[in-house]
Tab-separated table of C-alpha atoms in Angstrom:
chain	number	residue	atom	x	y	z
J	1	UNK	CA	0.000	0.000	0.000
J	2	UNK	CA	2.747	2.455	0.976
J	3	UNK	CA	4.748	1.598	-2.131
J	4	UNK	CA	1.750	2.374	-4.366
J	5	UNK	CA	1.217	5.729	-2.648
J	6	UNK	CA	4.920	6.566	-2.894
J	7	UNK	CA	5.043	5.726	-6.629
J	8	UNK	CA	1.884	7.725	-7.292
J	9	UNK	CA	3.235	10.970	-5.805
J	10	UNK	CA	6.875	10.405	-6.741
J	11	UNK	CA	8.599	9.940	-3.393
J	12	UNK	CA	10.339	7.209	-1.460
J	13	UNK	CA	8.367	4.622	0.471
J	14	UNK	CA	9.961	5.857	3.717
J	15	UNK	CA	8.778	9.428	3.069
J	16	UNK	CA	5.261	8.237	2.246
J	17	UNK	CA	5.189	6.196	5.458
J	18	UNK	CA	6.290	9.184	7.541
J	19	UNK	CA	3.734	11.533	5.958
J	20	UNK	CA	0.845	9.077	6.308
J	21	UNK	CA	1.757	8.479	9.939
J	22	UNK	CA	1.906	12.188	10.778
J	23	UNK	CA	-1.276	13.098	8.896
J	24	UNK	CA	-3.373	10.264	10.310
J	25	UNK	CA	-2.137	11.013	13.832
J	26	UNK	CA	-3.058	14.676	13.392
J	27	UNK	CA	-6.556	13.859	12.120
J	28	UNK	CA	-7.098	11.173	14.780
J	29	UNK	CA	-6.196	13.696	17.490
J	30	UNK	CA	-9.334	15.667	16.536
J	31	UNK	CA	-11.558	12.801	17.617
J	32	UNK	CA	-12.875	14.387	20.861
J	33	UNK	CA	-14.024	17.418	18.881
J	34	UNK	CA	-15.575	15.648	15.888
J	35	UNK	CA	-16.764	12.220	17.066
J	36	UNK	CA	-18.937	12.416	20.166
J	37	UNK	CA	-22.223	11.175	21.572
J	38	UNK	CA	-25.021	13.687	22.232
J	39	UNK	CA	-24.322	15.200	25.636
J	40	UNK	CA	-26.860	17.931	26.358
J	41	UNK	CA	-30.588	17.271	26.868
J	42	UNK	CA	-31.282	19.208	23.663
J	43	UNK	CA	-28.844	17.106	21.617
J	44	UNK	CA	-30.215	13.852	23.044
J	45	UNK	CA	-33.804	14.865	22.293
J	46	UNK	CA	-32.959	15.907	18.736
J	47	UNK	CA	-31.210	12.594	18.070
J	48	UNK	CA	-34.191	10.663	19.454
J	49	UNK	CA	-36.600	12.631	17.262
J	50	UNK	CA	-34.509	11.836	14.175
J	51	UNK	CA	-34.690	8.101	14.903
J	52	UNK	CA	-38.400	8.296	15.731
J	53	UNK	CA	-39.118	9.669	12.260
J	54	UNK	CA	-37.836	6.442	10.694
J	55	UNK	CA	-40.240	3.965	12.279
J	56	UNK	CA	-41.975	5.653	15.264
J	57	UNK	CA	-39.584	3.995	17.706
J	58	UNK	CA	-39.075	6.254	20.770
J	59	UNK	CA	-36.034	7.070	22.925
J	60	UNK	CA	-33.393	5.764	20.500
J	61	UNK	CA	-30.083	7.622	20.696
J	62	UNK	CA	-27.963	5.391	18.468
J	63	UNK	CA	-27.454	2.074	16.682
J	64	UNK	CA	-24.463	-0.015	17.748
J	65	UNK	CA	-22.568	-2.718	15.878
J	66	UNK	CA	-19.071	-4.010	15.166
J	67	UNK	CA	-17.242	-4.602	11.904
J	68	UNK	CA	-13.943	-6.308	11.112
J	69	UNK	CA	-11.166	-4.329	9.407
J	70	UNK	CA	-8.558	-6.664	7.932
J	71	UNK	CA	-4.889	-6.353	8.853
J	72	UNK	CA	-1.844	-8.471	8.154
J	73	UNK	CA	-0.649	-10.802	10.870
J	74	UNK	CA	1.076	-8.740	13.569
J	75	UNK	CA	3.353	-11.675	14.348
J	76	UNK	CA	4.575	-12.615	17.796
J	77	UNK	CA	3.031	-14.803	20.462
J	78	UNK	CA	-0.218	-12.791	20.558
J	79	UNK	CA	-0.889	-12.865	16.818
J	80	UNK	CA	-3.736	-15.387	17.093
J	81	UNK	CA	-5.728	-12.953	19.244
J	82	UNK	CA	-6.201	-10.945	16.048
J	83	UNK	CA	-7.599	-13.861	14.027
J	84	UNK	CA	-11.361	-13.389	13.707
J	85	UNK	CA	-13.973	-16.123	13.444
J	86	UNK	CA	-13.753	-15.960	9.640
J	87	UNK	CA	-10.109	-16.984	9.751
J	88	UNK	CA	-8.199	-13.813	8.944
J	89	UNK	CA	-6.510	-11.156	11.068
J	90	UNK	CA	-8.454	-8.016	11.921
J	91	UNK	CA	-9.466	-5.293	14.320
J	92	UNK	CA	-13.020	-5.658	15.593
J	93	UNK	CA	-14.216	-2.052	15.423
J	94	UNK	CA	-17.270	-0.910	17.402
J	95	UNK	CA	-19.233	2.110	16.271
J	96	UNK	CA	-22.435	3.867	17.249
J	97	UNK	CA	-24.187	5.931	14.590
J	98	UNK	CA	-27.172	8.263	14.398
J	99	UNK	CA	-30.084	8.239	11.963
J	100	UNK	CA	-28.029	10.143	9.378
J	101	UNK	CA	-25.251	7.517	9.422
J	102	UNK	CA	-22.933	9.853	11.283
J	103	UNK	CA	-20.619	7.905	13.593
J	104	UNK	CA	-21.014	9.160	17.166
J	105	UNK	CA	-18.556	6.830	18.883
J	106	UNK	CA	-15.785	4.494	17.754
J	107	UNK	CA	-13.660	1.914	19.555
J	108	UNK	CA	-10.797	0.598	17.398
J	109	UNK	CA	-8.479	-1.172	19.835
J	110	UNK	CA	-9.761	-4.746	20.140
J	111	UNK	CA	-8.291	-7.760	18.282
J	112	UNK	CA	-10.492	-9.604	15.809
J	113	UNK	CA	-11.157	-12.561	18.131
J	114	UNK	CA	-12.897	-10.315	20.676
J	115	UNK	CA	-16.696	-10.694	20.984
J	116	UNK	CA	-18.864	-7.639	20.323
J	117	UNK	CA	-20.337	-7.798	23.832
J	118	UNK	CA	-16.883	-7.769	25.420
J	119	UNK	CA	-15.977	-4.612	23.537
J	120	UNK	CA	-19.159	-2.890	24.663
J	121	UNK	CA	-18.751	-4.057	28.267
J	122	UNK	CA	-15.336	-2.390	28.431
J	123	UNK	CA	-16.281	0.803	26.617
J	124	UNK	CA	-16.594	4.289	28.068
J	125	UNK	CA	-19.998	4.710	26.434
J	126	UNK	CA	-21.427	1.779	28.416
J	127	UNK	CA	-20.236	3.362	31.659
J	128	UNK	CA	-22.063	6.528	30.665
J	129	UNK	CA	-25.297	4.607	30.083
J	130	UNK	CA	-24.960	2.770	33.401
J	131	UNK	CA	-24.333	6.029	35.262
J	132	UNK	CA	-27.410	7.605	33.692
J	133	UNK	CA	-25.639	10.300	31.671
J	134	UNK	CA	-28.011	9.689	28.756
J	135	UNK	CA	-31.175	9.619	30.861
J	136	UNK	CA	-33.709	7.100	29.531
J	137	UNK	CA	-32.121	6.970	26.075
J	138	UNK	CA	-31.689	3.579	24.389
J	139	UNK	CA	-29.226	1.944	22.021
J	140	UNK	CA	-30.275	-0.590	19.402
J	141	UNK	CA	-28.066	-3.613	18.778
J	142	UNK	CA	-28.217	-7.010	17.108
J	143	UNK	CA	-28.370	-10.454	18.738
J	144	UNK	CA	-24.666	-10.268	19.522
J	145	UNK	CA	-25.522	-8.076	22.506
J	146	UNK	CA	-27.354	-8.813	25.730
J	147	UNK	CA	-30.624	-6.912	26.158
J	148	UNK	CA	-30.604	-4.392	29.010
J	149	UNK	CA	-32.566	-1.340	30.116
J	150	UNK	CA	-30.464	0.801	27.786
J	151	UNK	CA	-29.732	-1.632	24.913
J	152	UNK	CA	-32.524	-3.338	22.973
J	153	UNK	CA	-32.033	-6.316	20.684
J	154	UNK	CA	-34.342	-8.123	18.203
J	155	UNK	CA	-37.080	-10.475	19.402
J	156	UNK	CA	-36.591	-14.067	18.243
J	157	UNK	CA	-39.636	-15.409	16.368
J	158	UNK	CA	-42.080	-12.524	17.063
J	159	UNK	CA	-45.652	-13.778	17.564
J	160	UNK	CA	-47.816	-11.184	19.301
J	161	UNK	CA	-48.934	-7.888	17.709
J	162	UNK	CA	-46.635	-6.075	20.128
J	163	UNK	CA	-43.685	-8.199	19.047
J	164	UNK	CA	-44.586	-7.674	15.405
J	165	UNK	CA	-44.626	-3.927	15.983
J	166	UNK	CA	-41.176	-4.269	17.524
J	167	UNK	CA	-40.086	-5.382	14.070
J	168	UNK	CA	-39.509	-1.688	13.394
J	169	UNK	CA	-36.283	-2.315	15.352
J	170	UNK	CA	-34.847	-3.679	12.104
J	171	UNK	CA	-35.657	-0.547	10.127
J	172	UNK	CA	-34.265	1.667	12.872
J	173	UNK	CA	-30.949	-0.230	12.810
J	174	UNK	CA	-30.493	0.310	9.074
J	175	UNK	CA	-28.259	3.357	9.602
J	176	UNK	CA	-25.557	1.159	11.153
J	177	UNK	CA	-25.167	-0.470	7.741
J	178	UNK	CA	-23.088	2.634	6.991
J	179	UNK	CA	-20.210	0.142	7.259
J	180	UNK	CA	-20.848	-0.768	3.626
J	181	UNK	CA	-20.730	2.890	2.566
J	182	UNK	CA	-17.669	3.403	4.727
J	183	UNK	CA	-15.773	0.517	3.114
J	184	UNK	CA	-16.833	1.348	-0.446
J	185	UNK	CA	-15.691	4.944	-0.093
J	186	UNK	CA	-12.382	3.965	1.533
J	187	UNK	CA	-11.343	0.578	0.041
J	188	UNK	CA	-8.381	0.289	2.424
J	189	UNK	CA	-10.944	-0.776	5.047
J	190	UNK	CA	-11.931	-3.750	2.881
J	191	UNK	CA	-8.383	-4.719	1.948
J	192	UNK	CA	-5.650	-6.012	4.204
J	193	UNK	CA	-3.813	-3.124	5.890
J	194	UNK	CA	-0.093	-3.831	5.600
J	195	UNK	CA	1.029	-1.335	8.209
J	196	UNK	CA	1.817	-1.552	11.916
J	197	UNK	CA	-0.992	-2.039	14.428
J	198	UNK	CA	-0.690	1.517	15.731
J	199	UNK	CA	-0.752	3.009	12.235
J	200	UNK	CA	-3.780	0.932	11.260
J	201	UNK	CA	-5.695	2.157	14.332
J	202	UNK	CA	-4.919	5.772	13.475
J	203	UNK	CA	-5.991	5.219	9.865
J	204	UNK	CA	-9.342	3.735	10.935
J	205	UNK	CA	-10.140	6.595	13.317
J	206	UNK	CA	-8.890	9.222	10.846
J	207	UNK	CA	-11.171	7.850	8.122
J	208	UNK	CA	-14.197	8.141	10.413
J	209	UNK	CA	-13.321	11.754	11.120
J	210	UNK	CA	-12.579	12.473	7.461
J	211	UNK	CA	-16.052	11.244	6.536
J	212	UNK	CA	-17.468	13.648	9.091
J	213	UNK	CA	-15.349	16.476	7.661
J	214	UNK	CA	-16.686	15.760	4.174
J	215	UNK	CA	-20.340	15.976	5.217
J	216	UNK	CA	-20.264	18.659	7.925
J	217	UNK	CA	-17.872	21.306	6.607
J	218	UNK	CA	-19.743	24.303	8.054
J	219	UNK	CA	-20.235	22.708	11.469
J	220	UNK	CA	-16.607	21.572	11.616
J	221	UNK	CA	-15.318	25.055	10.801
J	222	UNK	CA	-17.328	26.459	13.694
J	223	UNK	CA	-16.118	23.773	16.112
J	224	UNK	CA	-12.469	24.151	15.191
J	225	UNK	CA	-12.568	27.935	15.450
J	226	UNK	CA	-13.511	27.492	19.108
J	227	UNK	CA	-10.106	25.875	19.742
J	228	UNK	CA	-8.038	28.399	17.820
J	229	UNK	CA	-6.212	31.185	19.727
């Protein structure tokens, strides 16, 4: 990958590696300003209203899921921790998105063999739900998660009218399928990243933020101006 980039712009592979590392680190450092869950009552309410408009499902603040991003074997005695259930090496990346497919939270530090529930259990966003920081807001997840007061999952074999109505859960979760858009727009996420583990993490987070930059230019300019001297 680095060799292709270097040949394309006419520089050495070492220079391309250094530039990519510095740029992705710089973009990834903006994460607290650009990728964040709703925090104020007004933001939470607005996010819930946006989800409600999809299928009249109340109190939803986000849809959660995980996706594997392929990497080459990191080598060493812990390499097998990165082998996912499909047989290749990966990061298992957790994201939460809103109704507009904007990623509100990302966790890109768990090896591919890690279960989705384990990632959520150890995440900062779960601690915020447990402590009540989001009030009565709810996340929607798939069957890979345990149902709780703040995380709802699909009903197996719905029978009653109430359970059938709950089927709208599926339509509400559609925004999390932004993974497909994400990977089509940035093919490196679908290919095997042949860079170090640290660089691959920075690239993943930087891509999420770059997508946000592309779709929220005006809002980003306002946010960044707040941090300028």
